Coordinates of C-alpha atoms in Angstrom, one line a residue:
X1 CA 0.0 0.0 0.0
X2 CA 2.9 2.5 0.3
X3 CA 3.9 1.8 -3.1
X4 CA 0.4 2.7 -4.5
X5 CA 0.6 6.1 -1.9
X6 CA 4.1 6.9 -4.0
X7 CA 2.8 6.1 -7.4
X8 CA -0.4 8.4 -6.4
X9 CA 2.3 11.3 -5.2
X10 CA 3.8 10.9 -8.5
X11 CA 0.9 11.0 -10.7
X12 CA -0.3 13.8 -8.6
X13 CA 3.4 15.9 -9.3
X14 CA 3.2 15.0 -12.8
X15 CA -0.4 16.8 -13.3
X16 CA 0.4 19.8 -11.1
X17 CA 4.0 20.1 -13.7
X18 CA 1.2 19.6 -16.4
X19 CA -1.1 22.4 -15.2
X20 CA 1.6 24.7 -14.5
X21 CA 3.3 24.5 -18.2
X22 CA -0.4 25.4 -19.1
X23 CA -1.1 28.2 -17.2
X24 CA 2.1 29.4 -18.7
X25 CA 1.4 28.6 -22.1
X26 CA -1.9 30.6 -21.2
X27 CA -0.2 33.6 -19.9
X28 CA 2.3 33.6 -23.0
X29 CA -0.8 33.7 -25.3
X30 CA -2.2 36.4 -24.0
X31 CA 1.1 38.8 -23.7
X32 CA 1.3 38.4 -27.6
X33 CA -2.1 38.3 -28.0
X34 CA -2.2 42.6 -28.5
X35 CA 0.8 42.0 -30.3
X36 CA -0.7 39.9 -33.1
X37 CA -4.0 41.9 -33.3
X38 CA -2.3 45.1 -34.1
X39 CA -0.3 43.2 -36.6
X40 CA -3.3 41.8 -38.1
X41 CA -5.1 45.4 -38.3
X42 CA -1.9 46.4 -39.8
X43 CA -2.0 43.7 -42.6
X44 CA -6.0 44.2 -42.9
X45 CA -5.2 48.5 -43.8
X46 CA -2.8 47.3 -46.3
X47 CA -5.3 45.5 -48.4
X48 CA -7.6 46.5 -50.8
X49 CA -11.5 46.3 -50.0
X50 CA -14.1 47.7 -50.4
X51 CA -15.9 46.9 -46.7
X52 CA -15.5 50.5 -44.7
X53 CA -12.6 50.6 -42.6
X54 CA -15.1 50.7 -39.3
X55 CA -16.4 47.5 -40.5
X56 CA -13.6 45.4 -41.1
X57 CA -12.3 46.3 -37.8
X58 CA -15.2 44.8 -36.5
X59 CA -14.9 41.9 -38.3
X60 CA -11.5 41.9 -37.2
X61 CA -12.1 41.6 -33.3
X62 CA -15.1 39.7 -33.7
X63 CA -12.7 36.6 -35.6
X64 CA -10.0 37.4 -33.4
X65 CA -12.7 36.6 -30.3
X66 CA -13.7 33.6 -32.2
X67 CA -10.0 32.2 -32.4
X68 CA -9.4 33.1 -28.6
X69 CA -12.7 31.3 -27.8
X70 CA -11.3 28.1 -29.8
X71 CA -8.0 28.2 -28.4
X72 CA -9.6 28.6 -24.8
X73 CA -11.6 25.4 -25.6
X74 CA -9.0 23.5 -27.0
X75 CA -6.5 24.0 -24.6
X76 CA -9.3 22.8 -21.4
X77 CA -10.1 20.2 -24.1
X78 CA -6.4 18.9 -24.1
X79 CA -6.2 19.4 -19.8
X80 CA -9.8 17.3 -19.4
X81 CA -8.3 14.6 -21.7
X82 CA -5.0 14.5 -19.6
X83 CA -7.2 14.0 -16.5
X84 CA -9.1 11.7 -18.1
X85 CA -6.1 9.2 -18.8
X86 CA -5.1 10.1 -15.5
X87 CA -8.1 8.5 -13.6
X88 CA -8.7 5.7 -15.6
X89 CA -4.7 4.4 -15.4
X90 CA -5.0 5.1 -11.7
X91 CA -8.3 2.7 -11.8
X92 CA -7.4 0.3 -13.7
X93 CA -4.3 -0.1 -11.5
X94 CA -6.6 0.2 -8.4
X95 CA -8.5 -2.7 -9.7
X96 CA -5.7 -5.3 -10.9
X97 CA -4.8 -5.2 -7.5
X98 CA -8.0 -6.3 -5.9
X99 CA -8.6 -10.5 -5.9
X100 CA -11.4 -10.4 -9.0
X101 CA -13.8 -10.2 -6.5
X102 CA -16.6 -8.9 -8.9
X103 CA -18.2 -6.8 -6.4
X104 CA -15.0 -4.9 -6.2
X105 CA -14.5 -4.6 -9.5
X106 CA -18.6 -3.3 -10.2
X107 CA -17.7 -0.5 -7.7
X108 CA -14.6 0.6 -9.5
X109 CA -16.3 0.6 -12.7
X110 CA -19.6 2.5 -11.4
X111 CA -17.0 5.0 -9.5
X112 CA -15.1 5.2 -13.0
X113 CA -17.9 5.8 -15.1
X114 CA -19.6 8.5 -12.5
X115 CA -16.3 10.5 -13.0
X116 CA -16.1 10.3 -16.6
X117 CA -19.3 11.5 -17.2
X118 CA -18.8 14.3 -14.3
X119 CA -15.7 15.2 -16.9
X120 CA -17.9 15.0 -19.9
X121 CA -20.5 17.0 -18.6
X122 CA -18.2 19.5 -17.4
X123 CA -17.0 19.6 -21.0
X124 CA -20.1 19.4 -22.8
X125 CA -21.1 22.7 -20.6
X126 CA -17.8 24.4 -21.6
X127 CA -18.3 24.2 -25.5
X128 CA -21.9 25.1 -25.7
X129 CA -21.0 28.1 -23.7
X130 CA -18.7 28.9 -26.3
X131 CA -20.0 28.2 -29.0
X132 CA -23.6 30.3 -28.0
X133 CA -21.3 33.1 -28.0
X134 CA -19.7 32.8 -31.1
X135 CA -23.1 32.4 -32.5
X136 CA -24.4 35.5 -31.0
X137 CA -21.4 37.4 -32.3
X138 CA -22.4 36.4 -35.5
X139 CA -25.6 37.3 -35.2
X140 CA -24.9 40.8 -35.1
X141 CA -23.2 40.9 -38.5
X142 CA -25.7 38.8 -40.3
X143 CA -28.6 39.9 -42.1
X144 CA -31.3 37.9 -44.8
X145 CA -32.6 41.2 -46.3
X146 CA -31.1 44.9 -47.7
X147 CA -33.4 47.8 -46.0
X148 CA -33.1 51.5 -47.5
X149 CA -34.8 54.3 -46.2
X150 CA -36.1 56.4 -49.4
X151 CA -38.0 59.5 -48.2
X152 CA -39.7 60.8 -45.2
X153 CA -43.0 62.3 -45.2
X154 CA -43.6 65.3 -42.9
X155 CA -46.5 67.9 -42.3
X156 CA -48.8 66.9 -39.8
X157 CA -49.0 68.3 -36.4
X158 CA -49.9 65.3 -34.2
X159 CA -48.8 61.5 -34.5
X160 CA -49.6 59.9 -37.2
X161 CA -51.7 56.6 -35.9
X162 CA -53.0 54.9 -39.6
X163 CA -51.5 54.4 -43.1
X164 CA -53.3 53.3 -46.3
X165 CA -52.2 52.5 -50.1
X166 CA -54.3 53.2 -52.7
X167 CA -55.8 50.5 -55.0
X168 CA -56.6 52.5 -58.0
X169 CA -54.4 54.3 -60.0
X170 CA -52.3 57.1 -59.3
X171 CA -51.3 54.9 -55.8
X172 CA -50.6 57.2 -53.2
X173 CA -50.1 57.1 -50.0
X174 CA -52.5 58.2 -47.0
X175 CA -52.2 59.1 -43.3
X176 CA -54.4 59.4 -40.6
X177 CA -53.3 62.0 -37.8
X178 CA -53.9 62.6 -34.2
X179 CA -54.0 66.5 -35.4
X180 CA -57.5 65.8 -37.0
X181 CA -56.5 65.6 -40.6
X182 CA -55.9 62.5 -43.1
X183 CA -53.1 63.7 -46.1
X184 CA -52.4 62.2 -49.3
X185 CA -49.2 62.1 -50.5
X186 CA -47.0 61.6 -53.5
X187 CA -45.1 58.6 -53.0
X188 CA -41.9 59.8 -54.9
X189 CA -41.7 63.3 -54.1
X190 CA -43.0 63.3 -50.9
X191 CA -45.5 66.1 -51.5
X192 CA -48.7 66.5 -50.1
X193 CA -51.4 66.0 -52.7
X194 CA -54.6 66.5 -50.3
X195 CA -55.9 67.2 -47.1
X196 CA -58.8 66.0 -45.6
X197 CA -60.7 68.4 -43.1
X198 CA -63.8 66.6 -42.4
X199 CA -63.3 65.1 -38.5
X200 CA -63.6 66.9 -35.2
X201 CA -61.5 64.5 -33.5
X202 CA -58.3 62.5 -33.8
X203 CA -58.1 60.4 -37.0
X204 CA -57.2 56.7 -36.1
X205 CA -57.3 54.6 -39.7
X206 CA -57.3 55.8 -43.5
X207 CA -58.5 52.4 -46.0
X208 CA -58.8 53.3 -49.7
X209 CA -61.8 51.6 -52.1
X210 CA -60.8 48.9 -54.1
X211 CA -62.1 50.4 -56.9
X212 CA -62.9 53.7 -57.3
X213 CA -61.0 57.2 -55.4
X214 CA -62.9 56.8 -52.0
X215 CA -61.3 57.1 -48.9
X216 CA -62.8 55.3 -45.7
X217 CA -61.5 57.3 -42.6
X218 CA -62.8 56.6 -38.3
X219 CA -62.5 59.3 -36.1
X220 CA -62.4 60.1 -32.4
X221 CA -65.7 62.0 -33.2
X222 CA -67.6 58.3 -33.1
X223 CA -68.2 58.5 -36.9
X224 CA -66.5 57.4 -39.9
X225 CA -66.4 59.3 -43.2
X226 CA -66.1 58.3 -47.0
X227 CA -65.0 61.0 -49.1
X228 CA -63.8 61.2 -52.3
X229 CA -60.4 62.8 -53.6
X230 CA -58.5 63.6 -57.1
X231 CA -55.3 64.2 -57.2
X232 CA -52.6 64.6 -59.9
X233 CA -48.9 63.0 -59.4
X234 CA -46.4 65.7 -59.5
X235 CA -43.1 65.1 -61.7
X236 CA -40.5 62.9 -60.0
X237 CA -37.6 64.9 -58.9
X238 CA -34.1 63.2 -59.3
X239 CA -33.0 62.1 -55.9
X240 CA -29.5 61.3 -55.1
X241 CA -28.3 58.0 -55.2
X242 CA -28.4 56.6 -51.2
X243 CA -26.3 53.7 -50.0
X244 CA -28.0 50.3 -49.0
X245 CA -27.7 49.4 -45.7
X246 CA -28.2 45.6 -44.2
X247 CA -30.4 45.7 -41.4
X248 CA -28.2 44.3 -39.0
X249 CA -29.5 43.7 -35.6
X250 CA -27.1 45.9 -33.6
X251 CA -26.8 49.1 -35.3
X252 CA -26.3 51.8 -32.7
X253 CA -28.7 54.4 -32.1
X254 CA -29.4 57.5 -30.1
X255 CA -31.9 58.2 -27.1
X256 CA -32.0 62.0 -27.4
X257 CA -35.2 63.0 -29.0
X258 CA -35.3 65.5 -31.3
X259 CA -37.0 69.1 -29.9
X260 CA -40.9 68.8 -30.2
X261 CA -40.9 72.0 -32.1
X262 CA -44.2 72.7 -34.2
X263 CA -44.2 71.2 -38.1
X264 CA -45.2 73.3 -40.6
X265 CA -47.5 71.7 -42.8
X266 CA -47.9 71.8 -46.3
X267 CA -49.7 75.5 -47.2
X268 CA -50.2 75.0 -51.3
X269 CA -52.1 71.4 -50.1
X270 CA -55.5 71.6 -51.6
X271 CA -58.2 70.3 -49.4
X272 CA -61.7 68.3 -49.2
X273 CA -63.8 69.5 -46.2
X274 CA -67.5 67.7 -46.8
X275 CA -67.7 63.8 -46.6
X276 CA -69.7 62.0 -49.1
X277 CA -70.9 59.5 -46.6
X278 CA -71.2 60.2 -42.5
X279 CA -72.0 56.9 -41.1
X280 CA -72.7 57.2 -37.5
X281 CA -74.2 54.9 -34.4
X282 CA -71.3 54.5 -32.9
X283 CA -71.2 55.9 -28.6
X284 CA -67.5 55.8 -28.4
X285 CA -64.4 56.1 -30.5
X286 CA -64.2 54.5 -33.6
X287 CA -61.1 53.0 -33.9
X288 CA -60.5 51.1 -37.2
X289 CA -62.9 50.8 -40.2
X290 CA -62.3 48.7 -43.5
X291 CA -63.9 47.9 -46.5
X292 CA -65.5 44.5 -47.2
X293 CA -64.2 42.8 -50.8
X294 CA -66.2 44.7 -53.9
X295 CA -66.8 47.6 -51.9
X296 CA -70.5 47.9 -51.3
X297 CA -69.8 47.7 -47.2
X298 CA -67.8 48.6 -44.9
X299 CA -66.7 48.0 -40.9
X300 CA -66.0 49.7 -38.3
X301 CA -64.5 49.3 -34.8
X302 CA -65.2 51.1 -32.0
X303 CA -64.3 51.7 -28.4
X304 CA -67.9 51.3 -27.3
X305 CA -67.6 47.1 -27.5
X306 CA -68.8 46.6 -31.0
X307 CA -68.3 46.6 -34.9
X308 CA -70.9 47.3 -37.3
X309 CA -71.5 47.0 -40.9
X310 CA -72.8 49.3 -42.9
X311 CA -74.4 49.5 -46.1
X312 CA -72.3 52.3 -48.6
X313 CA -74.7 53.3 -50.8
X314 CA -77.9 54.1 -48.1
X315 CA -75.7 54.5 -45.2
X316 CA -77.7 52.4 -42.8
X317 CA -76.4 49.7 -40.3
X318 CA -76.9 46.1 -41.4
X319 CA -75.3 44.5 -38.5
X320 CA -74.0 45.2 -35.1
X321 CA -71.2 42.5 -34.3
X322 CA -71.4 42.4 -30.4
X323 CA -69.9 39.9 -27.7
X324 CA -65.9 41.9 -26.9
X325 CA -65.6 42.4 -23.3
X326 CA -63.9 45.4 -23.6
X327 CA -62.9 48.5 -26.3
X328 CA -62.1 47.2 -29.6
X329 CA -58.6 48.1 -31.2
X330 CA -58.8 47.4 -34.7
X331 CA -60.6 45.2 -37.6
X332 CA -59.8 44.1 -41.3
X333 CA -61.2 42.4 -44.2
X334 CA -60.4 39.4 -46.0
X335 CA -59.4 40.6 -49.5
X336 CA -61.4 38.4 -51.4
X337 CA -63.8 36.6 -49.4
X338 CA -66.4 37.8 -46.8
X339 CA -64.5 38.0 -43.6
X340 CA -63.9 40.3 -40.9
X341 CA -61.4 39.8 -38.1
X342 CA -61.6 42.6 -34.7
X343 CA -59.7 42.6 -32.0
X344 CA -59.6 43.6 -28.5
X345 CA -58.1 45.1 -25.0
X346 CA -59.8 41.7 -23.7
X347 CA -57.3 39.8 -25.3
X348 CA -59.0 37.8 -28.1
X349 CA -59.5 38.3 -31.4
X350 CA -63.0 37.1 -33.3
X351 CA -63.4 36.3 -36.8
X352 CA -66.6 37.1 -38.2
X353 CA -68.3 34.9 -40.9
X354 CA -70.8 36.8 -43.9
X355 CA -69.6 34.1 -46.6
X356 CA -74.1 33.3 -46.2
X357 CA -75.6 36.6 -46.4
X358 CA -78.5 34.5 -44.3
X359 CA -76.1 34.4 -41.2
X360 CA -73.4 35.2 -39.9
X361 CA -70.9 32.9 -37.5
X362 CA -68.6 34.3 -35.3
X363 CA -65.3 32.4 -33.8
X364 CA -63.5 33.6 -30.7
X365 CA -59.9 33.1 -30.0
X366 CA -58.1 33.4 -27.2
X367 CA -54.3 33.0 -28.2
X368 CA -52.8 36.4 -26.3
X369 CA -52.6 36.6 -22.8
X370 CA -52.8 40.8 -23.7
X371 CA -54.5 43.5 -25.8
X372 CA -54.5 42.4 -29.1
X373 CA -53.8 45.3 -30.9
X374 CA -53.7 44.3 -34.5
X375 CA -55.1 41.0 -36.4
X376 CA -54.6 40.6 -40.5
X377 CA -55.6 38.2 -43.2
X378 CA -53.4 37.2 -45.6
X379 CA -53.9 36.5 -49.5
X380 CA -53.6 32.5 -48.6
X381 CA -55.7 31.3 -45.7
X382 CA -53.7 32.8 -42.4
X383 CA -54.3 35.4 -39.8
X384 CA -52.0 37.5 -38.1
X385 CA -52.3 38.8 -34.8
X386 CA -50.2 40.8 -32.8
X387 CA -50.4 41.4 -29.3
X388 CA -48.9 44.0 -26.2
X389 CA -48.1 40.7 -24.8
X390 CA -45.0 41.2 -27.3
X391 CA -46.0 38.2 -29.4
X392 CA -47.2 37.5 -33.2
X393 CA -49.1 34.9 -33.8
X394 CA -49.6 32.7 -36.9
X395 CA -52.8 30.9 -37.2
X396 CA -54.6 28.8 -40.1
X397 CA -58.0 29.5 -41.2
X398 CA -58.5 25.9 -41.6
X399 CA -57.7 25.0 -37.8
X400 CA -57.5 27.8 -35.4
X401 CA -57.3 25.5 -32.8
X402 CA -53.2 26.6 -32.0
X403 CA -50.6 29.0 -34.1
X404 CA -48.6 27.6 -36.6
X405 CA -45.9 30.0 -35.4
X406 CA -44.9 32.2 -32.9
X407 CA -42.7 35.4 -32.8
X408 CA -41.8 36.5 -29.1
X409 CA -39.9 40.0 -29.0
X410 CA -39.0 42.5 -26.6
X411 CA -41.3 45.2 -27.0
X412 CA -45.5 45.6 -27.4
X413 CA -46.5 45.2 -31.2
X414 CA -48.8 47.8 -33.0
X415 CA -50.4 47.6 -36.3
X416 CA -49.0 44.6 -38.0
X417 CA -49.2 43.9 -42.0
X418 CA -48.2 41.1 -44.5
X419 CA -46.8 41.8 -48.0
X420 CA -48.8 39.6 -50.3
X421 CA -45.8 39.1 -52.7
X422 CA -43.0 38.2 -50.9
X423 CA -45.1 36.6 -47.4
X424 CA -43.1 39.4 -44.7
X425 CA -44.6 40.4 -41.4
X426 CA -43.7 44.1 -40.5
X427 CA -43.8 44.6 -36.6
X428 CA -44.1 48.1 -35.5
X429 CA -42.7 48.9 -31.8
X430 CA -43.8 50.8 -28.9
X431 CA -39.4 50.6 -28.7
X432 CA -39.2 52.6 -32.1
X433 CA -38.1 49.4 -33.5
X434 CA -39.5 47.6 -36.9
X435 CA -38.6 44.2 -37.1
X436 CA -39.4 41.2 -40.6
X437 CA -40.2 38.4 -40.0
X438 CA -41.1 35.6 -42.7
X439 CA -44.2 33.5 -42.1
X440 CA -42.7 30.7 -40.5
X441 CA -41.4 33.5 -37.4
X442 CA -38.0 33.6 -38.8
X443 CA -36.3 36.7 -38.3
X444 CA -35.6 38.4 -41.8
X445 CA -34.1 41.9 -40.5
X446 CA -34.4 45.0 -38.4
X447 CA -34.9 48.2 -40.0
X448 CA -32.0 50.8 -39.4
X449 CA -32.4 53.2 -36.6
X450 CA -29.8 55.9 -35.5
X451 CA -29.9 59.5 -35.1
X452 CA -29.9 60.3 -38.3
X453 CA -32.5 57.8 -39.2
X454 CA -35.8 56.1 -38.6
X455 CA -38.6 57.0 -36.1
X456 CA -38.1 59.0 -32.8
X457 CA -41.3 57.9 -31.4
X458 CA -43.6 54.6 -30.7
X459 CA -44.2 53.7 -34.5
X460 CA -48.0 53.0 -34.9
X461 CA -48.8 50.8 -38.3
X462 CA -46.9 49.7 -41.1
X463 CA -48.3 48.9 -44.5
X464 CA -46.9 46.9 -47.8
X465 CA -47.3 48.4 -50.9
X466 CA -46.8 45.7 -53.6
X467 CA -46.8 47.5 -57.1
X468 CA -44.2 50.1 -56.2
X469 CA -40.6 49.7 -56.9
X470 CA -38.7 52.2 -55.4
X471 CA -40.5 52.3 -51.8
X472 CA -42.3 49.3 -50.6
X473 CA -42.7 49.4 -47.0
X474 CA -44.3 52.1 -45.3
X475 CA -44.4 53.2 -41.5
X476 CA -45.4 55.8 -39.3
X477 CA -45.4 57.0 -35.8
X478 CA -45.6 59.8 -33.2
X479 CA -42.9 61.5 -34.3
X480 CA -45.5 62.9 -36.9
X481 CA -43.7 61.6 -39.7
X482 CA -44.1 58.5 -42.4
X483 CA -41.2 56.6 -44.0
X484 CA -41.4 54.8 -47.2
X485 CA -38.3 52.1 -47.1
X486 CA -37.1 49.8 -49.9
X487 CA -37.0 46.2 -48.7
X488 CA -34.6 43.9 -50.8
X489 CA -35.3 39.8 -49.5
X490 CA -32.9 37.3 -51.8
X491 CA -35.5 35.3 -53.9
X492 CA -33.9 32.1 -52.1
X493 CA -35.3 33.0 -48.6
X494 CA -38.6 34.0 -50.4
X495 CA -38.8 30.4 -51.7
X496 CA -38.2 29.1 -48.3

């Protein structure tokens, strides 16, 4: 038994010797460590590229983190393998010198095999703590689509809550304001084409008719107006070439807010001050209002509990939809079928069936545990719902038993919206964020913000507008402005 104490003293000197030369090794790697990054940054200034010099020393530190990661691992790879060896020659010469008792020998191996998987957890910890972190460090440098903000819009007085494309040619873009006013504008210039006057309260949702230049607007005033416009595209100014930017997901941005000063708005901006149609029976706020597919009725939403349906063309109330718990926050229309869809502060959303103009169904769903502040159909047979619960939810028409997908984020989610053509969800912030996200709740990008660029305020409602080329995303916010972006998504992630 001495002789096994002095072999044990040995093995036990011979690790300690092995540690040590490590922890040199370590320290020697880490003195030249500056040494080799500056003479890497060196090199990388000496070569031509065309990556700004800001980025590629970025790059640089992120790699360089990546190769100290490895080297970390590899080197407490090497040491747990060393230990390894260690315990199982001191084992195995443990057990030769016990009489093949078998009990003896199923203790050595239980006490064996406990040890070596203590190890192997111990190292199965170690490199998916690393690797999480070189994964995250990509994920900041990574990006599946090419944003590019193309103009601002600016000239109302209030937060803008609502935007609205227009289906019939010229397409133009509408706003709804807190500041009482809806505007038209000129999606290339940026010019205000019209103003409309008509509400005594805060405007909360512009929807254009699909086929004709009508306007659907719901007001603070507990009515909602159709009026008609005409307007006349002013000549595209040249615009100076701007640089694409990748929506990466860290992009640095500023706190400060800009003064609150007062906008001036447009003064040459012709205006409409008389609705064509007043439709009222509302007792609270209305909300949201849409336009069911050919255009012969429309919905509302209001903060009184209920959505009606109204008849265009006579103005009178067909149906009262009934059975929310609480205020209403929004409603749309399926684009080619007979559907309605409102939500709710009482967290549930309700789809609303006039498919048999004999009756109507109604489905409640209860998939948000907060206000559901948007829910959209899609051209295939989804809904959309988005929730200050900070979720989006994908669900099937065909079983709305459970979401197909689920997007969980960091912030409350306003007015969502789908493009039809390339199957994106835009998520509008309460953070001042916008964030894409393909149908499956894959991440596509983040829209740039910094000081320079992007919303200062909550942004309300976005809204896809398929048939333009230069600007195809819209947003808008309380910073009383509109964006129109270009989103560029690879065909290949489209397919997917």
């Amino acid at each position: 038994m001495p002789a096994e104490s002095g072999s044990s003293g040995g093995t036990a000197r011979q690790v300690k010797q092995k540690r040590k030369s490590h922890s040199l090794s370590i320290r020697r790697t880490n003195s030249t460590e500056q040494e080799r990054s500056n003479l890497q940054r060196d090199m990388l200034e000496g070569q031509d590229s065309k990556l700004p010099l800001p980025l590629r020393n970025n790059l640089l530190d992120l790699f360089t983190q990546i190769e100290r990661e490895f080297e970390n691992l590899y080197i407490e790879n090497l040491e747990l393998r060393r230990e390894i060896e260690t315990l199982n020659d001191r084992l195995t010469g443990e057990g030769q010198t016990v009489d093949g008792a078998d009990l003896a020998k199923g203790a050595l191996k239980t006490k064996a095999s406990h040890s070596t998987s203590q190890l192997s957890q111990k190292l199965k910890t170690t490199y998916k703590a690393s690797t999480s972190k070189i994964v995250s460090s990509f994920k900041a440098t990574t990006s599946r689509a090419v944003c590019q903000l193309v103009r601002e819009y600016v000239g109302h007085r209030d937060g803008i809550w609502d935007l609205g494309i227009t289906r019939t040619q010229p397409v133009v873009l509408g706003t709804a304001s807190a500041d009482h006013t809806a505007m038209l504008w000129s999606i290339e210039t940026g010019k205000c084409l019209l103003k409309y006057l008509g509400h005594q309260g805060s405007v909360n949702s512009i929807k254009f008719h699909p086929t004709e230049q009508m306007a659907l607007t719901a007001s603070g005033d507990q009515t909602a107006h159709i009026w008609r416009y005409m307007v006349q595209l002013p000549t595209p100014q040249p615009v100076a070439e701007q640089q694409q930017t990748p929506c990466e997901d860290d992009v640095d941005f500023s706190d400060k807010d800009e003064a609150d000063g007062e906008v001036e708005g447009p003064n040459d901006c012709p205006s409409v001050r008389l609705a064509t149609t007043t439709l009222r029976s509302h007792q609270g706020v209305v909300i949201a209002a849409d336009w069911l597919v050919g255009g012969k009725q429309v919905v509302t939403a209001s903060w009184d509990r209920a959505a009606n349906l109204y008849d265009v063309e006579t103005s009178e109330l067909v149906h009262s939809l009934t059975g929310h718990d609480q205020e209403l926050t929004h409603c749309c229309t399926h684009p080619t079928q007979r559907l309605v869809v409102t939500s709710s502060r009482d967290t549930t959303f309700r789809l609303w069936d006039f498919r048999d103009p004999s009756i109507h169904s109604v489905n409640v769903f209860q998939g948000h545990t907060e206000t559901v502040t948007s829910a959209v159909f899609t051209l295939g047979d989804n809904v959309v719902s988005g929730s200050d619960d900070r979720t989006v939810k994908v669900w099937d028409l065909k079983n709305m038993r459970s979401p197909i997908a689920t997007i969980r984020t960091d912030s409350a989610v306003n007015r969502i919206s789908v493009s039809a053509n390339q199957k994106i969800i835009a998520l509008p912030h309460d953070n001042r964020q916008v964030r894409l996200f393909d149908m499956s709740g894959v991440r596509l990008a983040r829209l740039p913000l910094s000081n320079r660029q992007g919303h200062r305020r909550m942004v309300c409602c976005s809204v896809w507008c398929e048939d333009n080329v230069s600007c195809n995303l819209f947003t808008c916010g309380f910073d009383r402005q509109a964006i129109g972006w270009n989103i560029n998504v690879p065909a290949l992630l489209q397919e997917k």
